[in-house]
Amino acid sequence: MFLLHEYDIFWAFLIISSLVPILAFWISGVLAPVREGPEKLSSYESGIETMGDAWLQFRIRYYMFALVFVVFDVETVFLYPWAMSFDVLGVSVFIEAFIFVLILIGGSVYAWRKGALEWS
Amino acid sequence: MIIDTTEVQTINSFSTSGFFKEVYGLIWIIPILTLILEITIGVLVIVWLEREISAAIQQRIGPEYAGPLGILQAIADGTKLLLKEDLLPSRGDIRLFSVGPSIAVISVLLSYLVIPFGYRLVLADLGIGVFLWIAISSIAPIGLLMSGYGSNNKYSFSGGLRAAAQSISYEIPLTLCSSTVDIVEAQSKYGFWGWNLWRQPIGFLVFLISSLAECERLPFDLPEAEEELVAGYQTEYSGIKYALFYLASYLNLLVSSLFVTVLYLGGWNFSIPYIPIPELFRINQMAGIFGMTIDIFITLAKAYLFLFISITTRWTLPRMRIDQLLNLGWKFLLPISLGNLLLTTSSQLVSL
């Protein structure tokens, strides 16, 4: 990445846009008042006293969604170059890509039927 | 930045005069600063537009005290948030708490690199283009998870997880639909009827819904739902960090609207039939600063049309539940977008 000169402006823009929150925090650190108090440091639980620990047990269904997302994201990464340069490739490539998408649709149907996409 | 010949001549004339010799090396920073200025003004305009349009829909008057017609409302809000005390949760992870909104803002700002505002008026003419936006917008859920976890509040944590699940669920239909479009130059071949809006109507609808869900706008508003989760992952934030989330939300909305314009609505081409202004077409093909200004104006006008649609949708439709939302993303939009991809490619194959 460091040898590709067309990305120079990307790095410059990254540095400049990371200055935006830094600048915001600094200005706020200078201008904003600080008046500590015990009530201010407690967590918000709609006005009542907090009950129990602050960290929930992580539910497995978030992980299932993320897992299925990773599978489909990698599929999309593979489908992108095919979709872009589609017209110069032949029919045989189309059939191969079609089989690939069918395999992944099979995986999607499996995940659906097994309940990986349920939120209950 | 890829710039037109007239700009190159202007810059060359600057470089020949010896006074500007040392400034010439830093000339690359001017397009970046121009874009940042444009983005800032865009956000101010969007905040004002949102207040005015929502007021009009709800049959009341919008902001009217901050400046004439309430134009300075966004600046007033920003200044107020800047001056508020920055509360840090007592047992939360302070570093994650601060870095979370920063990542959300930075990842959205970086997407502005690849938007073309006119013919070759793009900040980074990368070969990957749209894919850079898709890749960088996938970093935003990390910021949401960090802010939810670092808040030391079970409701924030739960809200952050839900927001991240929503974000990643709608990435895939977004990516698949943007892979089937050919961008502005190919659309301009056929004029108004060549816009991808007509050639890919299913893709357009799926893209619109997915980008609304990515921006966490109503009807996909659950991370900010006031009744269900207080304010979700934003509960413990005050002052400028809250303002950064607010900013990231509107920036995301603007960049999504710009991408919809470029991918589906013909970008900077102005070729609506039945409008009898042929001299405008001749001006459109004219090179030079005036042509570029017209292109930018057309792109922004189309993007603001989408903003209007997004804001109106927000105040029209009720909020969706989290399971309805995820079902829509995985069980409805994903098969439709895969089908759209296969349909597009097979119809192109047949016509070859």
Short mmCIF file of C-alpha atoms in Angstrom, two decimals:
data_model
loop_
_atom_site.label_atom_id
_atom_site.label_comp_id
_atom_site.label_asym_id
_atom_site.label_seq_id
_atom_site.Cartn_x
_atom_site.Cartn_y
_atom_site.Cartn_z
CA MET A 1 0.00 0.00 0.00
CA PHE A 2 2.86 2.37 0.64
CA LEU A 3 4.09 2.06 -2.91
CA LEU A 4 0.80 2.89 -4.59
CA HIS A 5 0.93 6.59 -5.25
CA GLU A 6 -2.69 6.95 -6.14
CA TYR A 7 -3.50 6.31 -2.49
CA ASP A 8 -1.44 9.26 -1.28
CA ILE A 9 -4.48 11.45 -1.11
CA PHE A 10 -6.25 8.74 0.88
CA TRP A 11 -3.59 8.91 3.57
CA ALA A 12 -3.66 12.67 3.58
CA PHE A 13 -7.42 12.68 3.89
CA LEU A 14 -7.26 10.08 6.66
CA ILE A 15 -4.89 12.23 8.67
CA ILE A 16 -6.93 15.37 8.12
CA SER A 17 -10.21 13.68 8.98
CA SER A 18 -8.76 12.13 12.12
CA LEU A 19 -7.90 15.66 13.16
CA VAL A 20 -11.63 16.44 13.27
CA PRO A 21 -12.45 14.44 16.43
CA ILE A 22 -9.08 15.32 17.99
CA LEU A 23 -9.77 18.99 17.47
CA ALA A 24 -13.29 18.57 18.81
CA PHE A 25 -12.07 16.87 21.99
CA TRP A 26 -9.37 19.46 22.53
CA ILE A 27 -11.66 22.44 22.11
CA SER A 28 -14.19 20.82 24.39
CA GLY A 29 -11.49 20.07 26.93
CA VAL A 30 -10.57 23.73 26.99
CA LEU A 31 -14.03 25.24 26.97
CA ALA A 32 -16.30 22.83 28.79
CA PRO A 33 -16.80 23.08 32.55
CA VAL A 34 -15.92 20.20 34.82
CA ARG A 35 -17.98 19.83 37.96
CA GLU A 36 -17.73 16.31 39.32
CA GLY A 37 -20.35 14.80 41.52
CA PRO A 38 -21.26 11.30 42.66
CA GLU A 39 -24.57 11.30 40.86
CA LYS A 40 -23.00 12.22 37.57
CA LEU A 41 -20.68 9.27 37.56
CA SER A 42 -23.37 6.64 37.97
CA SER A 43 -24.82 4.86 34.97
CA TYR A 44 -28.15 5.81 33.54
CA GLU A 45 -30.95 3.39 34.15
CA SER A 46 -34.00 5.57 33.59
CA GLY A 47 -33.71 7.29 36.94
CA ILE A 48 -33.61 4.30 39.25
CA GLU A 49 -30.67 2.79 41.05
CA THR A 50 -28.67 0.40 38.93
CA MET A 51 -29.27 -3.22 39.63
CA GLY A 52 -26.65 -5.84 39.13
CA ASP A 53 -23.51 -5.78 37.10
CA ALA A 54 -23.08 -3.57 34.10
CA TRP A 55 -22.08 -6.25 31.64
CA LEU A 56 -24.66 -8.58 30.15
CA GLN A 57 -23.95 -12.08 29.13
CA PHE A 58 -23.24 -11.97 25.46
CA ARG A 59 -26.08 -13.64 23.57
CA ILE A 60 -25.08 -16.15 20.94
CA ARG A 61 -27.42 -14.80 18.31
CA TYR A 62 -25.22 -11.72 17.75
CA TYR A 63 -22.38 -14.05 16.94
CA MET A 64 -24.54 -16.03 14.51
CA PHE A 65 -25.45 -12.91 12.59
CA ALA A 66 -21.84 -11.81 12.43
CA LEU A 67 -20.79 -15.25 11.22
CA VAL A 68 -23.34 -15.35 8.44
CA PHE A 69 -22.34 -11.79 7.55
CA VAL A 70 -18.69 -12.81 7.19
CA VAL A 71 -19.61 -15.66 4.88
CA PHE A 72 -21.71 -13.46 2.65
CA ASP A 73 -19.20 -10.64 2.70
CA VAL A 74 -16.45 -12.92 1.42
CA GLU A 75 -18.86 -14.15 -1.24
CA THR A 76 -19.48 -10.56 -2.27
CA VAL A 77 -15.75 -9.89 -2.48
CA PHE A 78 -15.47 -12.78 -4.91
CA LEU A 79 -18.50 -11.77 -6.90
CA TYR A 80 -17.42 -8.16 -7.35
CA PRO A 81 -14.66 -8.66 -9.95
CA TRP A 82 -16.86 -11.06 -11.83
CA ALA A 83 -19.71 -8.59 -11.99
CA MET A 84 -17.40 -5.78 -13.10
CA SER A 85 -15.62 -7.55 -15.94
CA PHE A 86 -18.54 -9.67 -16.87
CA ASP A 87 -18.89 -8.76 -20.51
CA VAL A 88 -15.40 -9.70 -21.56
CA LEU A 89 -15.56 -13.13 -19.99
CA GLY A 90 -17.48 -15.90 -21.69
CA VAL A 91 -20.48 -18.04 -20.98
CA SER A 92 -18.43 -20.68 -19.20
CA VAL A 93 -17.35 -18.17 -16.57
CA PHE A 94 -20.98 -17.24 -16.09
CA ILE A 95 -21.87 -20.85 -15.45
CA GLU A 96 -19.06 -21.21 -12.94
CA ALA A 97 -20.10 -18.08 -11.10
CA PHE A 98 -23.70 -19.26 -11.18
CA ILE A 99 -22.69 -22.54 -9.53
CA PHE A 100 -20.78 -20.54 -6.92
CA VAL A 101 -23.81 -18.40 -6.14
CA LEU A 102 -25.98 -21.53 -6.01
CA ILE A 103 -23.68 -23.13 -3.45
CA LEU A 104 -23.89 -20.01 -1.34
CA ILE A 105 -27.66 -19.83 -1.72
CA GLY A 106 -27.69 -23.41 -0.47
CA GLY A 107 -25.69 -22.29 2.56
CA SER A 108 -28.07 -19.39 3.12
CA VAL A 109 -31.11 -21.67 3.01
CA TYR A 110 -29.37 -24.02 5.46
CA ALA A 111 -28.69 -21.17 7.88
CA TRP A 112 -32.27 -19.95 7.52
CA ARG A 113 -33.82 -23.33 8.16
CA LYS A 114 -31.51 -24.09 11.08
CA GLY A 115 -32.55 -20.89 12.80
CA ALA A 116 -29.29 -18.99 12.64
CA LEU A 117 -31.16 -15.92 11.43
CA GLU A 118 -33.77 -15.89 14.16
CA TRP A 119 -33.93 -13.22 16.79
CA SER A 120 -35.83 -14.89 19.53
CA MET B 1 -6.68 15.03 -7.63
CA ILE B 2 -7.45 14.68 -11.28
CA ILE B 3 -8.09 18.20 -12.45
CA ASP B 4 -9.07 19.70 -15.72
CA THR B 5 -6.72 21.53 -18.08
CA THR B 6 -7.89 25.00 -17.11
CA GLU B 7 -7.10 24.35 -13.48
CA VAL B 8 -3.70 23.00 -14.44
CA GLN B 9 -3.04 26.20 -16.35
CA THR B 10 -4.10 28.28 -13.38
CA ILE B 11 -1.84 26.34 -11.08
CA ASN B 12 1.01 26.58 -13.57
CA SER B 13 0.61 30.33 -13.71
CA PHE B 14 0.89 30.33 -9.93
CA SER B 15 4.01 28.27 -10.03
CA THR B 16 5.83 30.49 -12.49
CA SER B 17 5.66 33.45 -10.15
CA GLY B 18 8.50 32.95 -7.71
CA PHE B 19 6.56 34.00 -4.62
CA PHE B 20 4.33 30.97 -4.72
CA LYS B 21 7.13 28.50 -5.34
CA GLU B 22 7.15 27.18 -1.82
CA VAL B 23 3.38 27.03 -1.67
CA TYR B 24 3.21 25.00 -4.89
CA GLY B 25 4.40 21.87 -3.15
CA LEU B 26 1.43 22.01 -0.82
CA ILE B 27 -1.15 22.57 -3.55
CA TRP B 28 -2.62 19.13 -3.00
CA ILE B 29 -4.12 20.23 0.28
CA ILE B 30 -6.48 22.72 -1.36
CA PRO B 31 -8.88 20.15 -2.86
CA ILE B 32 -9.01 18.32 0.46
CA LEU B 33 -9.81 21.48 2.38
CA THR B 34 -12.37 22.47 -0.23
CA LEU B 35 -14.07 19.13 0.14
CA ILE B 36 -14.06 19.36 3.92
CA LEU B 37 -15.53 22.84 3.74
CA GLU B 38 -18.18 21.59 1.34
CA ILE B 39 -18.99 18.67 3.63
CA THR B 40 -19.29 20.95 6.65
CA ILE B 41 -21.61 23.32 4.87
CA GLY B 42 -23.54 20.29 3.62
CA VAL B 43 -24.06 19.03 7.15
CA LEU B 44 -25.22 22.44 8.35
CA VAL B 45 -27.68 22.59 5.47
CA ILE B 46 -28.95 19.08 6.19
CA VAL B 47 -29.53 19.80 9.86
CA TRP B 48 -31.50 22.89 8.96
CA LEU B 49 -33.39 21.06 6.21
CA GLU B 50 -34.31 18.27 8.55
CA ARG B 51 -35.73 20.67 11.09
CA GLU B 52 -37.64 22.65 8.48
CA ILE B 53 -39.01 19.65 6.59
CA SER B 54 -40.02 17.81 9.74
CA ALA B 55 -41.71 20.96 10.95
CA ALA B 56 -43.58 21.29 7.68
CA ILE B 57 -44.71 17.67 7.82
CA GLN B 58 -45.89 18.10 11.37
CA GLN B 59 -47.59 21.39 10.51
CA ARG B 60 -45.57 23.59 12.77
CA ILE B 61 -42.88 26.20 12.31
CA GLY B 62 -39.29 25.07 12.39
CA PRO B 63 -36.33 26.92 13.83
CA GLU B 64 -36.69 30.67 13.58
CA TYR B 65 -34.59 32.21 16.30
CA ALA B 66 -31.04 31.30 15.34
CA GLY B 67 -30.32 33.56 12.42
CA PRO B 68 -32.73 34.50 9.63
CA LEU B 69 -35.14 31.61 9.01
CA GLY B 70 -33.19 29.60 11.55
CA ILE B 71 -30.27 28.93 9.24
CA LEU B 72 -27.70 29.10 12.02
CA GLN B 73 -29.52 26.49 14.10
CA ALA B 74 -26.92 23.83 13.39
CA ILE B 75 -24.09 26.10 14.47
CA ALA B 76 -26.01 26.99 17.63
CA ASP B 77 -26.52 23.30 18.40
CA GLY B 78 -22.91 22.50 17.76
CA THR B 79 -21.69 25.34 19.95
CA LYS B 80 -24.00 24.32 22.76
CA LEU B 81 -22.77 20.74 22.63
CA LEU B 82 -19.16 21.93 22.55
CA LEU B 83 -19.65 23.87 25.76
CA LYS B 84 -21.33 21.07 27.68
CA GLU B 85 -19.50 19.08 30.28
CA ASP B 86 -17.89 15.92 29.04
CA LEU B 87 -19.04 13.18 31.38
CA LEU B 88 -17.08 9.99 31.53
CA PRO B 89 -18.70 6.89 33.02
CA SER B 90 -17.01 5.91 36.23
CA ARG B 91 -16.13 2.29 35.61
CA GLY B 92 -16.32 2.29 31.86
CA ASP B 93 -13.36 1.93 29.59
CA ILE B 94 -12.39 5.54 28.94
CA ARG B 95 -10.26 4.89 25.88
CA LEU B 96 -12.92 2.83 24.13
CA PHE B 97 -15.51 5.38 25.18
CA SER B 98 -13.60 8.17 23.43
CA VAL B 99 -12.43 6.24 20.40
CA GLY B 100 -15.88 4.88 19.53
CA PRO B 101 -17.47 8.07 18.15
CA SER B 102 -14.17 9.05 16.52
CA ILE B 103 -14.12 5.87 14.46
CA ALA B 104 -17.73 6.38 13.46
CA VAL B 105 -16.93 9.89 12.18
CA ILE B 106 -13.63 9.05 10.49
CA SER B 107 -14.99 6.07 8.60
CA VAL B 108 -17.83 8.12 7.20
CA LEU B 109 -15.62 11.06 6.28
CA LEU B 110 -13.26 8.82 4.34
CA SER B 111 -16.07 7.76 2.04
CA TYR B 112 -16.19 11.22 0.52
CA LEU B 113 -12.91 10.52 -1.25
CA VAL B 114 -14.44 8.62 -4.11
CA ILE B 115 -17.56 10.61 -4.93
CA PRO B 116 -17.34 12.31 -8.31
CA PHE B 117 -18.94 15.70 -8.32
CA GLY B 118 -18.39 16.29 -11.98
CA TYR B 119 -16.45 15.04 -14.96
CA ARG B 120 -13.15 13.95 -13.40
CA LEU B 121 -13.88 16.07 -10.34
CA VAL B 122 -13.12 13.38 -7.82
CA LEU B 123 -10.67 13.62 -4.99
CA ALA B 124 -9.14 10.19 -5.48
CA ASP B 125 -9.58 8.58 -8.86
CA LEU B 126 -9.07 5.08 -7.57
CA GLY B 127 -9.79 2.04 -9.65
CA ILE B 128 -11.94 0.55 -6.93
CA GLY B 129 -14.28 3.48 -6.42
CA VAL B 130 -17.52 2.36 -4.83
CA PHE B 131 -15.87 -0.64 -3.24
CA LEU B 132 -13.81 1.70 -1.07
CA TRP B 133 -17.02 3.12 0.36
CA ILE B 134 -18.39 -0.36 1.06
CA ALA B 135 -15.15 -1.44 2.70
CA ILE B 136 -14.77 1.65 4.87
CA SER B 137 -18.41 1.75 5.92
CA SER B 138 -17.91 -1.75 7.30
CA ILE B 139 -15.58 -0.23 9.90
CA ALA B 140 -18.39 1.80 11.48
CA PRO B 141 -19.86 -1.11 13.52
CA ILE B 142 -16.55 -1.35 15.38
CA GLY B 143 -17.08 2.20 16.61
CA LEU B 144 -20.61 1.36 17.70
CA LEU B 145 -19.46 -1.73 19.59
CA MET B 146 -16.69 0.21 21.31
CA SER B 147 -19.03 2.92 22.45
CA GLY B 148 -21.63 0.44 23.65
CA TYR B 149 -19.12 -1.61 25.61
CA GLY B 150 -17.16 1.27 27.06
CA SER B 151 -20.23 2.90 28.55
CA ASN B 152 -20.54 0.60 31.54
CA ASN B 153 -24.28 0.38 31.05
CA LYS B 154 -26.12 -2.77 30.09
CA TYR B 155 -28.60 -0.87 27.96
CA SER B 156 -25.83 0.82 26.03
CA PHE B 157 -24.09 -2.50 25.52
CA SER B 158 -27.25 -4.11 24.27
CA GLY B 159 -27.95 -1.12 22.06
CA GLY B 160 -24.47 -1.19 20.62
CA LEU B 161 -24.74 -4.88 19.78
CA ARG B 162 -28.07 -4.36 18.11
CA ALA B 163 -26.83 -1.39 16.15
CA ALA B 164 -23.82 -3.37 14.96
CA ALA B 165 -26.05 -6.31 13.98
CA GLN B 166 -28.28 -3.95 12.02
CA SER B 167 -25.32 -2.32 10.30
CA ILE B 168 -23.74 -5.55 9.18
CA SER B 169 -27.02 -7.07 8.09
CA TYR B 170 -27.63 -4.36 5.54
CA GLU B 171 -24.08 -4.26 4.18
CA ILE B 172 -24.61 -7.28 1.95
CA PRO B 173 -27.64 -6.11 -0.04
CA LEU B 174 -25.89 -2.74 -0.37
CA THR B 175 -22.77 -4.34 -1.79
CA LEU B 176 -24.60 -6.68 -4.13
CA CYS B 177 -26.76 -3.92 -5.53
CA SER B 178 -23.90 -1.56 -6.12
CA SER B 179 -22.01 -4.24 -8.00
CA THR B 180 -24.59 -4.40 -10.76
CA VAL B 181 -24.47 -0.78 -11.80
CA ASP B 182 -22.16 0.84 -14.28
CA ILE B 183 -21.40 4.30 -13.25
CA VAL B 184 -21.98 7.75 -14.65
CA GLU B 185 -20.19 7.60 -17.94
CA ALA B 186 -22.04 4.50 -19.05
CA GLN B 187 -25.30 5.98 -17.92
CA SER B 188 -24.79 9.11 -19.95
CA LYS B 189 -24.86 7.19 -23.21
CA TYR B 190 -28.61 7.06 -23.27
CA GLY B 191 -29.47 10.31 -21.57
CA PHE B 192 -32.38 10.39 -19.19
CA TRP B 193 -33.65 6.95 -20.09
CA GLY B 194 -30.23 5.48 -19.51
CA TRP B 195 -30.23 6.25 -15.83
CA ASN B 196 -29.73 3.17 -13.73
CA LEU B 197 -32.95 4.01 -11.99
CA TRP B 198 -34.85 2.62 -14.95
CA ARG B 199 -32.44 -0.12 -15.85
CA GLN B 200 -32.23 -1.55 -12.35
CA PRO B 201 -35.42 -0.62 -10.51
CA ILE B 202 -35.20 -3.52 -8.06
CA GLY B 203 -31.60 -2.70 -7.32
CA PHE B 204 -32.51 0.93 -6.77
CA LEU B 205 -35.19 0.10 -4.22
CA VAL B 206 -32.99 -2.38 -2.38
CA PHE B 207 -30.12 0.11 -2.37
CA LEU B 208 -32.35 2.86 -1.02
CA ILE B 209 -33.71 0.70 1.78
CA SER B 210 -30.27 -0.64 2.67
CA SER B 211 -28.68 2.78 2.77
CA LEU B 212 -31.46 4.09 5.02
CA ALA B 213 -30.82 1.15 7.31
CA GLU B 214 -27.08 1.77 7.26
CA CYS B 215 -27.58 5.36 8.33
CA GLU B 216 -29.85 4.22 11.16
CA ARG B 217 -32.62 6.51 10.06
CA LEU B 218 -36.22 5.73 10.64
CA PRO B 219 -37.84 3.35 9.91
CA PHE B 220 -34.67 1.57 11.06
CA ASP B 221 -34.18 3.73 14.07
CA LEU B 222 -33.98 1.10 16.79
CA PRO B 223 -30.53 1.97 18.13
CA GLU B 224 -31.86 5.38 19.03
CA ALA B 225 -35.32 4.29 20.03
CA GLU B 226 -36.32 6.28 23.03
CA GLU B 227 -38.86 3.92 24.46
CA GLU B 228 -37.00 0.69 24.03
CA LEU B 229 -33.41 1.39 24.86
CA VAL B 230 -33.28 5.00 26.07
CA ALA B 231 -30.74 6.15 23.54
CA GLY B 232 -29.02 2.86 22.82
CA TYR B 233 -25.27 3.10 22.54
CA GLN B 234 -25.44 6.89 22.80
CA THR B 235 -26.98 6.98 26.28
CA GLU B 236 -23.92 7.85 28.32
CA TYR B 237 -22.56 10.40 25.90
CA SER B 238 -22.72 14.11 26.51
CA GLY B 239 -21.22 17.17 24.93
CA ILE B 240 -18.95 16.90 21.97
CA LYS B 241 -18.90 13.12 21.75
CA TYR B 242 -22.66 13.13 21.34
CA ALA B 243 -22.19 15.79 18.71
CA LEU B 244 -19.77 13.48 16.89
CA PHE B 245 -22.41 10.76 16.70
CA TYR B 246 -24.91 13.31 15.47
CA LEU B 247 -22.40 14.51 12.88
CA ALA B 248 -21.61 10.96 11.77
CA SER B 249 -25.29 10.27 11.26
CA TYR B 250 -25.81 13.26 8.99
CA LEU B 251 -22.54 12.71 7.15
CA ASN B 252 -23.57 9.14 6.49
CA LEU B 253 -26.90 10.34 5.18
CA LEU B 254 -25.25 12.80 2.83
CA VAL B 255 -22.74 10.30 1.48
CA SER B 256 -25.48 7.72 0.94
CA SER B 257 -27.54 10.26 -0.98
CA LEU B 258 -24.54 11.18 -3.09
CA PHE B 259 -23.87 7.55 -3.87
CA VAL B 260 -27.48 6.98 -4.84
CA THR B 261 -27.18 9.97 -7.16
CA VAL B 262 -23.97 8.79 -8.76
CA LEU B 263 -24.93 5.15 -9.10
CA TYR B 264 -28.59 5.34 -9.97
CA LEU B 265 -29.55 8.79 -11.00
CA GLY B 266 -26.98 9.70 -13.59
CA GLY B 267 -24.52 11.69 -11.51
CA TRP B 268 -23.69 15.01 -13.07
CA ASN B 269 -25.56 14.54 -16.31
CA PHE B 270 -28.44 16.83 -16.92
CA SER B 271 -30.49 15.32 -19.67
CA ILE B 272 -34.10 15.39 -18.66
CA PRO B 273 -36.20 15.32 -21.81
CA TYR B 274 -39.03 17.69 -22.58
CA ILE B 275 -37.29 20.63 -20.98
CA PRO B 276 -36.75 23.00 -23.91
CA ILE B 277 -33.43 24.53 -22.99
CA PRO B 278 -31.06 23.31 -25.70
CA GLU B 279 -28.63 26.12 -24.99
CA LEU B 280 -28.14 24.61 -21.54
CA PHE B 281 -26.94 21.43 -23.20
CA ARG B 282 -24.34 23.33 -25.12
CA ILE B 283 -23.23 24.95 -21.91
CA ASN B 284 -23.10 21.53 -20.31
CA GLN B 285 -20.56 20.31 -22.78
CA MET B 286 -18.50 23.44 -22.39
CA ALA B 287 -15.26 22.80 -20.63
CA GLY B 288 -13.97 25.14 -18.00
CA ILE B 289 -15.04 26.41 -14.65
CA PHE B 290 -18.65 27.10 -15.60
CA GLY B 291 -19.18 23.55 -16.81
CA MET B 292 -17.71 22.17 -13.61
CA THR B 293 -19.92 24.39 -11.50
CA ILE B 294 -22.99 23.21 -13.37
CA ASP B 295 -21.94 19.59 -12.84
CA ILE B 296 -21.46 20.06 -9.12
CA PHE B 297 -24.76 21.87 -8.89
CA ILE B 298 -26.59 19.08 -10.68
CA THR B 299 -25.04 16.38 -8.51
CA LEU B 300 -25.89 18.25 -5.34
CA ALA B 301 -29.45 18.95 -6.51
CA LYS B 302 -30.07 15.28 -7.10
CA ALA B 303 -28.49 14.33 -3.80
CA TYR B 304 -30.69 16.81 -1.96
CA LEU B 305 -33.72 15.28 -3.62
CA PHE B 306 -32.77 12.05 -1.92
CA LEU B 307 -32.26 13.80 1.34
CA PHE B 308 -35.76 15.14 1.07
CA ILE B 309 -37.06 11.62 0.48
CA SER B 310 -35.11 10.29 3.47
CA ILE B 311 -36.31 13.00 5.80
CA THR B 312 -39.91 12.61 4.66
CA THR B 313 -39.67 8.85 5.16
CA ARG B 314 -38.42 9.39 8.68
CA TRP B 315 -41.51 11.31 9.66
CA THR B 316 -43.94 9.09 7.79
CA LEU B 317 -43.20 5.51 8.65
CA PRO B 318 -43.29 3.89 12.12
CA ARG B 319 -40.27 2.24 13.58
CA MET B 320 -39.50 -1.40 12.91
CA ARG B 321 -38.77 -3.93 15.63
CA ILE B 322 -35.35 -5.51 15.70
CA ASP B 323 -36.52 -8.92 14.55
CA GLN B 324 -38.60 -7.40 11.74
CA LEU B 325 -35.58 -5.35 10.75
CA LEU B 326 -33.20 -8.31 10.63
CA ASN B 327 -35.76 -10.45 8.84
CA LEU B 328 -36.13 -7.76 6.22
CA GLY B 329 -32.39 -7.63 5.74
CA TRP B 330 -31.54 -11.30 5.65
CA LYS B 331 -34.67 -13.01 4.43
CA PHE B 332 -36.03 -10.47 2.00
CA LEU B 333 -33.38 -8.09 0.71
CA LEU B 334 -30.52 -10.55 0.47
CA PRO B 335 -32.33 -13.07 -1.76
CA ILE B 336 -33.74 -10.23 -3.84
CA SER B 337 -30.34 -8.66 -4.37
CA LEU B 338 -28.77 -12.01 -5.26
CA GLY B 339 -31.61 -12.59 -7.68
CA ASN B 340 -31.09 -9.12 -9.11
CA LEU B 341 -27.42 -9.85 -9.66
CA LEU B 342 -28.14 -13.13 -11.43
CA LEU B 343 -30.94 -11.58 -13.45
CA THR B 344 -28.76 -8.69 -14.58
CA THR B 345 -25.87 -10.88 -15.56
CA SER B 346 -27.99 -13.43 -17.35
CA SER B 347 -29.88 -10.78 -19.29
CA GLN B 348 -26.61 -9.19 -20.29
CA LEU B 349 -25.37 -12.60 -21.36
CA VAL B 350 -28.42 -13.14 -23.49
CA SER B 351 -28.01 -9.79 -25.19
CA LEU B 352 -24.31 -10.30 -25.91
#
